[in-house]
Amino acid sequence: MTMRRKILAVCALACHVFMAAAFSPAVPLLSSSITERSVLGRVRQACSPTMQAVNEGEQHINRRNFLQGIALTGVVSTFPVAAFADADDDRIKAGYDTLVDLLDNWGKYAGEGKEAVNGDNVRRQIGTVGSKSPLFNIRKVLLRKGVDIDLFESFEKEYAQIEANSYSAIFADYSTSPKRGYQYIDDAKTNCKETLKIYKQIMKELDIKP
């Protein structure tokens, strides 16, 4: 194996270590909206000292630079991702059940007609208020499962819109908003339907049955 390949292998190891720790349930996310791109950015940062050595033509692996790169990722512990596969599958299934229940009982959670302004109830169900919903931190779980990034971003877009519209519904009737609260709730329901549709695609990709 050439020296360049050895160095690249070391960088791959850094990536593996950080991904295992960053997406482990035992290690908190750096933020609730972490994405694959931000992870790759940190891996790039971790490997930059070693890759600089390649570009400068150095013929040995600088162990100190490599260890400094690992430290930059903020890794404090490592856990094998596979150890949590079953728990993640259960979370994803429970998340599906929660979305189905939310849509089937929308009036119960959000309210009926023009009185449908209970945005916080919807937000509790999707896990953006409180931590009891199976959908709490579901994006972290999906990233750990290696969901296709385009599919993940489609899910994240609709999921975020449920939150945004449900939140807006709470205050719309007491503000200068061009829409009333129940209209935002209607939009949130549409987003929820789209979210469930994408969620089913994700489950199919991961070979997880409802």
Short mmCIF file of N, CA and C in Angstrom, two decimals, residues 101-198:
data_model
loop_
_atom_site.label_atom_id
_atom_site.label_comp_id
_atom_site.label_asym_id
_atom_site.label_seq_id
_atom_site.Cartn_x
_atom_site.Cartn_y
_atom_site.Cartn_z
N ASP A 101 -51.59 8.33 13.55
CA ASP A 101 -52.54 8.71 14.60
C ASP A 101 -52.86 10.20 14.54
N LEU A 102 -51.84 11.01 14.30
CA LEU A 102 -52.04 12.46 14.22
C LEU A 102 -53.00 12.82 13.10
N LEU A 103 -52.82 12.21 11.94
CA LEU A 103 -53.69 12.51 10.82
C LEU A 103 -55.09 11.94 11.01
N ASP A 104 -55.17 10.72 11.55
CA ASP A 104 -56.48 10.09 11.76
C ASP A 104 -57.31 10.84 12.81
N ASN A 105 -56.62 11.50 13.74
CA ASN A 105 -57.31 12.20 14.82
C ASN A 105 -56.95 13.68 14.84
N TRP A 106 -56.83 14.25 13.66
CA TRP A 106 -56.38 15.63 13.54
C TRP A 106 -57.24 16.60 14.36
N GLY A 107 -58.55 16.45 14.27
CA GLY A 107 -59.44 17.33 15.01
C GLY A 107 -59.24 17.25 16.51
N LYS A 108 -58.92 16.06 16.99
CA LYS A 108 -58.69 15.87 18.42
C LYS A 108 -57.48 16.68 18.89
N TYR A 109 -56.44 16.69 18.08
CA TYR A 109 -55.23 17.38 18.48
C TYR A 109 -55.24 18.87 18.12
N ALA A 110 -55.69 19.19 16.92
CA ALA A 110 -55.59 20.56 16.42
C ALA A 110 -56.84 21.39 16.64
N GLY A 111 -57.98 20.72 16.80
CA GLY A 111 -59.24 21.43 16.90
C GLY A 111 -60.02 21.31 15.60
N GLU A 112 -61.27 21.76 15.64
CA GLU A 112 -62.15 21.64 14.48
C GLU A 112 -62.49 23.00 13.90
N GLY A 113 -62.64 23.04 12.56
CA GLY A 113 -63.09 24.25 11.88
C GLY A 113 -62.22 25.46 12.18
N LYS A 114 -62.89 26.59 12.42
CA LYS A 114 -62.16 27.83 12.68
C LYS A 114 -61.59 27.87 14.09
N GLU A 115 -61.91 26.86 14.88
CA GLU A 115 -61.34 26.76 16.23
C GLU A 115 -60.06 25.91 16.23
N ALA A 116 -59.65 25.49 15.05
CA ALA A 116 -58.46 24.65 14.93
C ALA A 116 -57.20 25.51 15.02
N VAL A 117 -56.81 25.82 16.23
CA VAL A 117 -55.62 26.66 16.43
C VAL A 117 -54.67 26.06 17.48
N ASN A 118 -54.88 24.78 17.79
CA ASN A 118 -54.07 24.15 18.84
C ASN A 118 -52.73 23.64 18.28
N GLY A 119 -51.93 24.59 17.84
CA GLY A 119 -50.66 24.24 17.23
C GLY A 119 -49.71 23.49 18.14
N ASP A 120 -49.72 23.83 19.42
CA ASP A 120 -48.80 23.16 20.34
C ASP A 120 -49.11 21.67 20.48
N ASN A 121 -50.39 21.31 20.38
CA ASN A 121 -50.74 19.88 20.44
C ASN A 121 -50.15 19.12 19.26
N VAL A 122 -50.22 19.74 18.10
CA VAL A 122 -49.63 19.13 16.91
C VAL A 122 -48.12 19.02 17.08
N ARG A 123 -47.52 20.06 17.58
CA ARG A 123 -46.06 20.07 17.77
C ARG A 123 -45.61 19.03 18.79
N ARG A 124 -46.43 18.78 19.79
CA ARG A 124 -46.09 17.72 20.76
C ARG A 124 -46.08 16.35 20.08
N GLN A 125 -47.03 16.15 19.19
CA GLN A 125 -47.10 14.86 18.51
C GLN A 125 -45.90 14.63 17.58
N ILE A 126 -45.43 15.68 16.94
CA ILE A 126 -44.30 15.49 16.01
C ILE A 126 -42.95 15.62 16.71
N GLY A 127 -42.98 15.88 18.02
CA GLY A 127 -41.74 15.86 18.79
C GLY A 127 -40.94 17.14 18.79
N THR A 128 -41.55 18.26 18.40
CA THR A 128 -40.82 19.53 18.44
C THR A 128 -41.14 20.33 19.70
N VAL A 129 -42.10 19.87 20.48
CA VAL A 129 -42.37 20.40 21.82
C VAL A 129 -42.36 19.21 22.76
N GLY A 130 -41.51 19.25 23.76
CA GLY A 130 -41.36 18.11 24.66
C GLY A 130 -40.53 17.01 24.02
N SER A 131 -40.33 15.94 24.77
CA SER A 131 -39.47 14.85 24.29
C SER A 131 -40.13 13.48 24.39
N LYS A 132 -41.46 13.45 24.58
CA LYS A 132 -42.14 12.16 24.75
C LYS A 132 -42.50 11.48 23.44
N SER A 133 -42.64 12.25 22.38
CA SER A 133 -43.02 11.67 21.09
C SER A 133 -41.88 10.82 20.51
N PRO A 134 -42.22 9.70 19.87
CA PRO A 134 -41.18 8.91 19.19
C PRO A 134 -40.49 9.69 18.08
N LEU A 135 -41.12 10.78 17.62
CA LEU A 135 -40.53 11.58 16.56
C LEU A 135 -39.53 12.61 17.09
N PHE A 136 -39.39 12.69 18.40
CA PHE A 136 -38.39 13.58 18.99
C PHE A 136 -37.00 13.16 18.51
N ASN A 137 -36.27 14.09 17.91
CA ASN A 137 -34.93 13.82 17.37
C ASN A 137 -34.93 12.73 16.29
N ILE A 138 -36.04 12.60 15.58
CA ILE A 138 -36.12 11.54 14.57
C ILE A 138 -35.13 11.76 13.43
N ARG A 139 -34.77 13.02 13.18
CA ARG A 139 -33.80 13.30 12.12
C ARG A 139 -32.44 12.68 12.46
N LYS A 140 -32.10 12.70 13.71
CA LYS A 140 -30.85 12.08 14.16
C LYS A 140 -30.88 10.58 13.87
N VAL A 141 -32.01 9.96 14.14
CA VAL A 141 -32.16 8.51 13.90
C VAL A 141 -32.04 8.19 12.42
N LEU A 142 -32.71 8.98 11.59
CA LEU A 142 -32.70 8.73 10.15
C LEU A 142 -31.31 8.91 9.56
N LEU A 143 -30.58 9.91 10.03
CA LEU A 143 -29.21 10.10 9.56
C LEU A 143 -28.32 8.94 9.98
N ARG A 144 -28.53 8.46 11.19
CA ARG A 144 -27.73 7.33 11.67
C ARG A 144 -28.01 6.08 10.85
N LYS A 145 -29.23 5.96 10.34
CA LYS A 145 -29.60 4.80 9.52
C LYS A 145 -29.08 4.92 8.09
N GLY A 146 -28.54 6.07 7.74
CA GLY A 146 -27.98 6.24 6.41
C GLY A 146 -29.01 6.44 5.32
N VAL A 147 -30.09 7.14 5.66
CA VAL A 147 -31.14 7.40 4.66
C VAL A 147 -30.58 8.23 3.51
N ASP A 148 -31.05 7.94 2.29
CA ASP A 148 -30.66 8.71 1.12
C ASP A 148 -30.82 10.20 1.42
N ILE A 149 -29.79 10.99 1.12
CA ILE A 149 -29.78 12.39 1.54
C ILE A 149 -30.88 13.20 0.88
N ASP A 150 -31.20 12.91 -0.37
CA ASP A 150 -32.28 13.64 -1.05
C ASP A 150 -33.63 13.33 -0.41
N LEU A 151 -33.84 12.07 -0.08
CA LEU A 151 -35.07 11.67 0.58
C LEU A 151 -35.15 12.29 1.97
N PHE A 152 -34.02 12.31 2.66
CA PHE A 152 -33.98 12.91 3.99
C PHE A 152 -34.32 14.40 3.92
N GLU A 153 -33.77 15.11 2.95
CA GLU A 153 -34.02 16.54 2.85
C GLU A 153 -35.48 16.83 2.50
N SER A 154 -36.09 15.96 1.69
CA SER A 154 -37.52 16.12 1.38
C SER A 154 -38.35 15.95 2.64
N PHE A 155 -37.98 14.94 3.43
CA PHE A 155 -38.68 14.73 4.70
C PHE A 155 -38.49 15.92 5.63
N GLU A 156 -37.27 16.37 5.75
CA GLU A 156 -36.96 17.46 6.68
C GLU A 156 -37.72 18.74 6.31
N LYS A 157 -37.84 19.00 5.01
CA LYS A 157 -38.54 20.19 4.55
C LYS A 157 -40.00 20.19 4.99
N GLU A 158 -40.70 19.08 4.73
CA GLU A 158 -42.12 19.00 5.09
C GLU A 158 -42.31 18.95 6.61
N TYR A 159 -41.43 18.21 7.27
CA TYR A 159 -41.49 18.09 8.73
C TYR A 159 -41.33 19.46 9.39
N ALA A 160 -40.37 20.24 8.88
CA ALA A 160 -40.14 21.58 9.42
C ALA A 160 -41.34 22.49 9.18
N GLN A 161 -42.04 22.27 8.07
CA GLN A 161 -43.20 23.10 7.76
C GLN A 161 -44.39 22.78 8.67
N ILE A 162 -44.49 21.53 9.12
CA ILE A 162 -45.53 21.20 10.11
C ILE A 162 -45.30 22.06 11.35
N GLU A 163 -44.06 22.08 11.79
CA GLU A 163 -43.68 22.87 12.97
C GLU A 163 -43.96 24.35 12.75
N ALA A 164 -43.51 24.88 11.61
CA ALA A 164 -43.63 26.32 11.35
C ALA A 164 -45.10 26.75 11.27
N ASN A 165 -45.92 25.99 10.56
CA ASN A 165 -47.32 26.36 10.41
C ASN A 165 -48.10 26.17 11.70
N SER A 166 -47.76 25.12 12.45
CA SER A 166 -48.43 24.89 13.73
C SER A 166 -48.10 25.99 14.72
N TYR A 167 -46.86 26.43 14.70
CA TYR A 167 -46.43 27.52 15.58
C TYR A 167 -47.14 28.83 15.18
N SER A 168 -47.20 29.10 13.89
CA SER A 168 -47.85 30.33 13.42
C SER A 168 -49.33 30.36 13.78
N ALA A 169 -49.97 29.18 13.80
CA ALA A 169 -51.40 29.11 14.10
C ALA A 169 -51.71 29.62 15.51
N ILE A 170 -50.77 29.47 16.41
CA ILE A 170 -51.00 29.87 17.80
C ILE A 170 -51.21 31.38 17.93
N PHE A 171 -50.50 32.15 17.12
CA PHE A 171 -50.48 33.61 17.28
C PHE A 171 -51.21 34.37 16.17
N ALA A 172 -51.57 33.67 15.11
CA ALA A 172 -52.11 34.35 13.93
C ALA A 172 -53.34 35.20 14.23
N ASP A 173 -54.22 34.70 15.07
CA ASP A 173 -55.47 35.42 15.35
C ASP A 173 -55.25 36.68 16.20
N TYR A 174 -54.06 36.84 16.73
CA TYR A 174 -53.77 38.00 17.58
C TYR A 174 -52.69 38.88 16.96
N SER A 175 -52.50 38.73 15.66
CA SER A 175 -51.45 39.48 14.99
C SER A 175 -51.98 40.05 13.68
N THR A 176 -51.08 40.65 12.93
CA THR A 176 -51.46 41.21 11.63
C THR A 176 -51.20 40.21 10.51
N SER A 177 -51.09 38.95 10.85
CA SER A 177 -50.84 37.92 9.85
C SER A 177 -51.94 37.92 8.79
N PRO A 178 -51.58 37.68 7.52
CA PRO A 178 -52.59 37.66 6.46
C PRO A 178 -53.49 36.43 6.52
N LYS A 179 -53.12 35.46 7.32
CA LYS A 179 -53.92 34.24 7.45
C LYS A 179 -54.36 34.05 8.89
N ARG A 180 -55.45 33.38 9.06
CA ARG A 180 -55.97 33.06 10.40
C ARG A 180 -55.34 31.78 10.89
N GLY A 181 -55.48 31.54 12.19
CA GLY A 181 -54.87 30.37 12.79
C GLY A 181 -55.30 29.06 12.16
N TYR A 182 -56.60 28.91 11.91
CA TYR A 182 -57.10 27.65 11.35
C TYR A 182 -56.55 27.40 9.95
N GLN A 183 -56.21 28.48 9.23
CA GLN A 183 -55.63 28.32 7.90
C GLN A 183 -54.20 27.77 7.98
N TYR A 184 -53.47 28.25 8.99
CA TYR A 184 -52.13 27.69 9.21
C TYR A 184 -52.22 26.21 9.61
N ILE A 185 -53.23 25.88 10.41
CA ILE A 185 -53.43 24.50 10.82
C ILE A 185 -53.75 23.62 9.61
N ASP A 186 -54.56 24.15 8.70
CA ASP A 186 -54.86 23.42 7.46
C ASP A 186 -53.58 23.17 6.66
N ASP A 187 -52.72 24.18 6.61
CA ASP A 187 -51.44 24.01 5.91
C ASP A 187 -50.57 22.96 6.60
N ALA A 188 -50.59 22.99 7.94
CA ALA A 188 -49.80 22.01 8.70
C ALA A 188 -50.30 20.59 8.42
N LYS A 189 -51.60 20.43 8.27
CA LYS A 189 -52.16 19.11 7.97
C LYS A 189 -51.70 18.62 6.60
N THR A 190 -51.68 19.54 5.64
CA THR A 190 -51.17 19.20 4.31
C THR A 190 -49.71 18.77 4.38
N ASN A 191 -48.92 19.53 5.16
CA ASN A 191 -47.51 19.16 5.35
C ASN A 191 -47.37 17.80 6.02
N CYS A 192 -48.26 17.52 6.95
CA CYS A 192 -48.21 16.24 7.66
C CYS A 192 -48.49 15.08 6.72
N LYS A 193 -49.44 15.28 5.81
CA LYS A 193 -49.74 14.24 4.82
C LYS A 193 -48.53 13.96 3.94
N GLU A 194 -47.86 15.04 3.51
CA GLU A 194 -46.67 14.88 2.68
C GLU A 194 -45.53 14.22 3.46
N THR A 195 -45.43 14.61 4.73
CA THR A 195 -44.39 14.02 5.59
C THR A 195 -44.59 12.52 5.74
N LEU A 196 -45.83 12.12 5.95
CA LEU A 196 -46.13 10.69 6.08
C LEU A 196 -45.83 9.95 4.78
N LYS A 197 -46.14 10.57 3.68
CA LYS A 197 -45.87 9.96 2.37
C LYS A 197 -44.37 9.70 2.20
N ILE A 198 -43.56 10.70 2.53
CA ILE A 198 -42.10 10.55 2.41
C ILE A 198 -41.59 9.56 3.44
#
